[in-house]
Coordinates of C-alpha atoms in Angstrom, one line a residue:
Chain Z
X1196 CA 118.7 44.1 100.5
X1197 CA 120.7 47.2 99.6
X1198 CA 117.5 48.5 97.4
X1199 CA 115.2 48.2 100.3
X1200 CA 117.7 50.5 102.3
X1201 CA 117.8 53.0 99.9
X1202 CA 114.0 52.7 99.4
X1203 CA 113.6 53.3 103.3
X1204 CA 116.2 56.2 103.0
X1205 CA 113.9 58.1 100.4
X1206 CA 110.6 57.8 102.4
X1207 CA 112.5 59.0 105.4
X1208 CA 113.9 62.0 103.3
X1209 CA 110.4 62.6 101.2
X1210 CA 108.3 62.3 104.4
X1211 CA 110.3 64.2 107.2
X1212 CA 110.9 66.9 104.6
X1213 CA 107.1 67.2 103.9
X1214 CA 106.5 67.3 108.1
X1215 CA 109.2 70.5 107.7
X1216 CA 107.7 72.6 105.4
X1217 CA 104.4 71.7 106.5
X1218 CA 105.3 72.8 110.1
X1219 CA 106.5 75.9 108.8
X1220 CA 103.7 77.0 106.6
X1221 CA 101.4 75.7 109.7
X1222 CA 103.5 78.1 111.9
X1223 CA 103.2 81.1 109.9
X1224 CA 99.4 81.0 109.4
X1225 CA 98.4 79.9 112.6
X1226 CA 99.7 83.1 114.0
X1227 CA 96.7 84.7 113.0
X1228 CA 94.5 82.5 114.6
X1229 CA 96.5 82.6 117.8
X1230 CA 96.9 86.4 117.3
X1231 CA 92.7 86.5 117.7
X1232 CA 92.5 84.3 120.4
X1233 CA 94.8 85.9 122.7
X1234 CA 93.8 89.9 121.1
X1235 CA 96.8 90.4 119.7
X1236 CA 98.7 89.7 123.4
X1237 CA 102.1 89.0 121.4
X1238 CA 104.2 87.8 124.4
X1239 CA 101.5 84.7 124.7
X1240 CA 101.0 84.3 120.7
X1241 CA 105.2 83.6 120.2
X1242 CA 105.3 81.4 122.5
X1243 CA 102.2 79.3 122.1
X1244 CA 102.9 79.5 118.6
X1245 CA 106.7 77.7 119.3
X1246 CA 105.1 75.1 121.7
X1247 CA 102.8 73.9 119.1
X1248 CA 105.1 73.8 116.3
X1249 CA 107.1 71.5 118.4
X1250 CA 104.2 69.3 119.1
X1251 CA 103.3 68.7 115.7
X1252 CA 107.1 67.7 114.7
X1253 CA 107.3 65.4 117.4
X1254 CA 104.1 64.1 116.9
X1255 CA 104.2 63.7 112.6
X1256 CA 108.3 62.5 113.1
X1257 CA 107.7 59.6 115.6
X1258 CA 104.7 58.4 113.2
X1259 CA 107.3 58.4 110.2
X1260 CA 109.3 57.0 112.0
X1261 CA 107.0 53.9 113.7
X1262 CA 105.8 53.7 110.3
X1263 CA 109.8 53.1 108.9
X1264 CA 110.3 49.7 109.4
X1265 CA 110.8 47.5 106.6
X1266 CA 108.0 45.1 106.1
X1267 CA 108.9 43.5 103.1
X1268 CA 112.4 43.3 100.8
X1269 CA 112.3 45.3 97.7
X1270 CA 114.5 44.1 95.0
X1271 CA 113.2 45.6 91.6
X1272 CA 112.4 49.6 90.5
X1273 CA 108.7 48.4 90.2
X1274 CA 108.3 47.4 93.8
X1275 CA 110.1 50.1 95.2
X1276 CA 108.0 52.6 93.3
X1277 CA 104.8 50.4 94.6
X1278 CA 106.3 50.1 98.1
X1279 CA 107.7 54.1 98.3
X1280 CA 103.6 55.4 97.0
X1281 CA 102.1 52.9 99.2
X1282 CA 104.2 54.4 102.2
X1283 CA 104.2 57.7 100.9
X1284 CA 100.2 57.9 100.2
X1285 CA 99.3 56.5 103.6
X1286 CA 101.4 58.9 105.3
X1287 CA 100.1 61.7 103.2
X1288 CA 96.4 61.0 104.0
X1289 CA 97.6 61.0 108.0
X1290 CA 99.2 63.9 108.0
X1291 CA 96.5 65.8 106.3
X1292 CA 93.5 64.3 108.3
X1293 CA 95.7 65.9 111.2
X1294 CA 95.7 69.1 109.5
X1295 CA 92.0 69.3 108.9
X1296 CA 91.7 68.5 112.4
X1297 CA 93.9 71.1 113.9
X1298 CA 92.2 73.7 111.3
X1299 CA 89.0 72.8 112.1
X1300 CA 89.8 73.2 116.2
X1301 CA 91.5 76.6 115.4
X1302 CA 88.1 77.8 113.7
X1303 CA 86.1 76.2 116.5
X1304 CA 88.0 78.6 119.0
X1305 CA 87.9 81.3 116.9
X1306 CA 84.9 81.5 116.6
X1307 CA 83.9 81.1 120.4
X1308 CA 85.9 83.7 121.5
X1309 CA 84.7 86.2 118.6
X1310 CA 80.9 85.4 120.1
X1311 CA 81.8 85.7 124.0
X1312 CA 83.4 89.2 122.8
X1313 CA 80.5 90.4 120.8
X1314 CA 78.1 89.5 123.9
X1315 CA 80.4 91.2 126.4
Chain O
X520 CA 123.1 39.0 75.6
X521 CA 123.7 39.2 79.2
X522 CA 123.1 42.7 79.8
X523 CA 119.6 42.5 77.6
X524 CA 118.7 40.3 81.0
X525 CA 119.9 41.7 83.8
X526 CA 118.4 45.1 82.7
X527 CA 114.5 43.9 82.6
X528 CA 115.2 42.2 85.9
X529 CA 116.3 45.3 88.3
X530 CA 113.1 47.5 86.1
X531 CA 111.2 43.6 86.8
X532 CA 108.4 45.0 84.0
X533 CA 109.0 48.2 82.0
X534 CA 105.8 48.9 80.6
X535 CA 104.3 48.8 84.0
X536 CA 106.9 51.5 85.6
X537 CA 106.5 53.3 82.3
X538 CA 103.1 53.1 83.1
X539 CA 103.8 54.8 86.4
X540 CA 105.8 57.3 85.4
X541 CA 103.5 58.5 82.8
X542 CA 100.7 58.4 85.7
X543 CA 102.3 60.4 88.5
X544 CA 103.1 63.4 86.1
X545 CA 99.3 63.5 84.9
X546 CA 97.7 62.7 88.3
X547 CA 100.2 65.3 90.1
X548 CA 99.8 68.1 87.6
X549 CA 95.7 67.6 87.6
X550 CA 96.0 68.2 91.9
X551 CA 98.1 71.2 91.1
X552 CA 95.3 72.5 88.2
X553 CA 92.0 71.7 90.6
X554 CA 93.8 73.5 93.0
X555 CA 95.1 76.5 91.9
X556 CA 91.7 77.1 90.2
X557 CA 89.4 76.2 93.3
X558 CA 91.5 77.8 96.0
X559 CA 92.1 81.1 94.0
X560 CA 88.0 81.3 93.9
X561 CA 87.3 80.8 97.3
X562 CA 89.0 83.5 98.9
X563 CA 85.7 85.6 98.3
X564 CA 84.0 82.6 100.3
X565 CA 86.3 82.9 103.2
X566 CA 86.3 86.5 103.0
X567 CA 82.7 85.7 103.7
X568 CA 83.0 83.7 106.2
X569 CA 85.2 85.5 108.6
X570 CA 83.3 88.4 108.0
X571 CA 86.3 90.7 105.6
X572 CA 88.7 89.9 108.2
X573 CA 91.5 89.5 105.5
X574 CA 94.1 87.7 107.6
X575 CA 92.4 85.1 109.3
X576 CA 90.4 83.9 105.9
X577 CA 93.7 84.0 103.6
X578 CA 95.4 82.0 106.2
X579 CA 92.5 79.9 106.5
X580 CA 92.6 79.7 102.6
X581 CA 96.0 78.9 102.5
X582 CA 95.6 75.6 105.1
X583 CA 92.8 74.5 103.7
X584 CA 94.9 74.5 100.1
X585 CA 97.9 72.7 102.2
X586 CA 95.5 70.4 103.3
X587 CA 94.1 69.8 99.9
X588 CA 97.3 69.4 98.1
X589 CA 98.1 66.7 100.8
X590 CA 95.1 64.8 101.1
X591 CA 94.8 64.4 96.8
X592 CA 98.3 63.4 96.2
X593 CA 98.0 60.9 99.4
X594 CA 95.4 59.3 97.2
X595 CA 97.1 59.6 93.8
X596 CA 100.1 57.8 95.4
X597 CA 97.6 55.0 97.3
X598 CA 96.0 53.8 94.1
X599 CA 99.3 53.9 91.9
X600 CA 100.2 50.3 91.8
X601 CA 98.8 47.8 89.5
X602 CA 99.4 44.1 88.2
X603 CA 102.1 43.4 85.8
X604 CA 101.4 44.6 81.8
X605 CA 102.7 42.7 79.2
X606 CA 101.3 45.6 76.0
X607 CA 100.8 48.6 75.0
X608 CA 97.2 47.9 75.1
X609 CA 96.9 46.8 78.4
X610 CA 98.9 50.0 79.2
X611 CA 96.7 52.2 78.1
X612 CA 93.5 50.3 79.5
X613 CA 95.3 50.4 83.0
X614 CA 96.5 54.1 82.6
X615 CA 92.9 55.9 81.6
X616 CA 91.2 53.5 83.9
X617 CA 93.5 55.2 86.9
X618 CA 93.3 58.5 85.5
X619 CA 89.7 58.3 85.0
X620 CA 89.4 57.5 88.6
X621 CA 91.2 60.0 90.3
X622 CA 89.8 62.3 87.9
X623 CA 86.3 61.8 88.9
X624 CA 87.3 61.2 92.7
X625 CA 88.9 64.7 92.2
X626 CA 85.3 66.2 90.5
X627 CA 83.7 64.8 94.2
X628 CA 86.1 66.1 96.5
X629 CA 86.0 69.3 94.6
X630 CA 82.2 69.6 95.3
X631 CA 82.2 68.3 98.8
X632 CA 85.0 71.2 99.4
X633 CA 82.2 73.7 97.9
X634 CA 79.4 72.2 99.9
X635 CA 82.1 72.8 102.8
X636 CA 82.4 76.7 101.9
X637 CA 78.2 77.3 101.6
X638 CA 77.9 75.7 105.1
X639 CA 80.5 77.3 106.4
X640 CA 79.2 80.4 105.0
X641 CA 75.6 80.0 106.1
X642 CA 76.7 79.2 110.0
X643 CA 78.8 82.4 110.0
X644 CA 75.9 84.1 109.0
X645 CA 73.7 82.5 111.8
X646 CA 76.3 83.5 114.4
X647 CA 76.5 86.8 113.4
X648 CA 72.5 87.6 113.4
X649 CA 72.2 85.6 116.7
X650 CA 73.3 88.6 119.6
X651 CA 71.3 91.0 117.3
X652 CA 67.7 89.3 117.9

C-alpha cells in the first residue's frame, strides 16, 4: 500500500512539473505569435498571453489530476516502474497532441491575418 | 538466507527491471539524438516557411521540438513493460526487440515530420504567389 503512495506521489511530481516547464516555454514562444496577430499592440499581447497560460495549467493539472487515482496496488519495483511509464507515457502523448493542436491553431491564425494584411 | 529472499521479492524480477533500466537510458538518449539533429536542420525550412521572419519560425521550431521530445518519450515510456525474463538470453531478445522498435518507429516519425516541413513549405509558397496573380 505504502509503495503505491509513493508511486502516485512521483507521477504527480514528474507530471505537474512537465505541465510547468512546458507552460513556460509555451509562454515565451507564443509571444511571437500573439505579437503578429495583434501588430505588435503589447497592452493586448501580455495579457492574452497570461490568460492563456492559465488555461493550459488548469486544463493539463485537472487531467493529471483525474488521471491520479490509483487503479491498481503496486507492491514490487517492477510494477511500479510498469505502472509509473504506463501513466507517465499516456500522459505524455496527451499533453503533446494538445501542443500540436494549439501550434497548429496559432499558425492557422497567423497565417490568416498575414493574408487579410497583404490584401488590404 | 532470509535477506537473499526478501530482496528478489520488493525488485519481484531483476533481470526484467535491469532490462528496463538499460532500456530507458538507450530509448531516451536516441529521442535526444534524432532531435537535436533534425530540429537543428529545419530551421532553414521554417525560415522558409514564414518567409525570413526569424522570430516566429525559431519559436515555431522550438514548439515543434517541445512537441517532439514529448510525443517520442510518451511512446518510449508506453511500450516499456514486458513479461517476466528468467536469462540473459531472453534479455537481450526482449531488449533489441524494443529498441529495434522504437528505433524504426523513430526513422517514421522522423520522415512524416519532413513530409510535414515540404508541405508546409509548398502552402506558404502558394499563399504568398496567390494576391500577386
Amino acid at each position: 500500500m505504502k509503495t503505491t503512495y509513493i508511486v502516485n506521489l512521483l507521477y504527480l511530481l514528474i507530471a505537474v512539473n512537465t505541465t510547468y516547464f512546458l507552460g513556460k516555454t509555451l509562454n515565451k514562444h507564443g509571444e511571437h505569435f500573439l505579437r503578429a496577430i495583434f501588430h505588435e499592440r503589447m497592452e493586448i499581447v501580455l495579457p492574452v498571453n497570461k490568460i492563456l497560460l492559465i488555461g493550459f495549467y488548469l486544463v493539463n493539472i485537472g487531467l493529471i489530476l483525474m488521471f491520479h487515482s490509483a487503479q491498481l496496488e503496486v507492491n514490487t519495483l517492477r510494477q511500479s516502474l510498469e505502472y509509473l511509464s504506463i501513466k507517465i507515457g499516456i500522459t505524455y502523448l496527451v499533453i503533446a497532441a494538445m501542443h500540436f493542436l494549439n501550434i497548429f491553431v496559432f499558425i492557422l491564425i497567423e497565417s490568416n491575418i498575414t493574408k487579410q494584411t497583404s490584401k488590404q | 538466507m532470509e535477506n537473499q529472499i526478501v530482496v528478489p521479492e520488493i525488485i519481484d524480477n531483476t533481470l526484467t527491471v535491469t532490462m528496463y533500466l538499460i532500456y530507458l537510458p538507450i530509448a531516451l538518449g536516441m529521442t535526444f539524438l534524432v532531435a537535436r539533429i533534425l530540429f537543428k536542420n529545419s530551421k532553414i525550412f521554417m525560415l522558409d516557411i514564414f518567409h525570413g521572419r526569424t522570430d516566429i519560425a525559431f519559436a515555431t521550431n522550438r514548439l515543434f521540438e517541445i512537441g517532439f521530445y514529448l510525443l517520442n518519450i510518451g511512446a518510449a515510456l508506453l511500450i516499456l513493460s514486458t513479461y517476466r525474463i528468467d536469462d540473459y538470453q531472453q534479455m537481450i531478445e526482449v531488449l533489441s526487440y524494443k529498441i529495434g522498435g522504437f528505433s524504426i518507429y523513430l526513422g517514421v516519425i522522423l520522415f512524416l515530420n519532413l513530409l510535414l516541413f515540404f508541405r508546409g513549405r509548398r502552402k506558404s509558397n502558394q499563399n504568398i504567389q496567390q494576391p500577386v496573380r
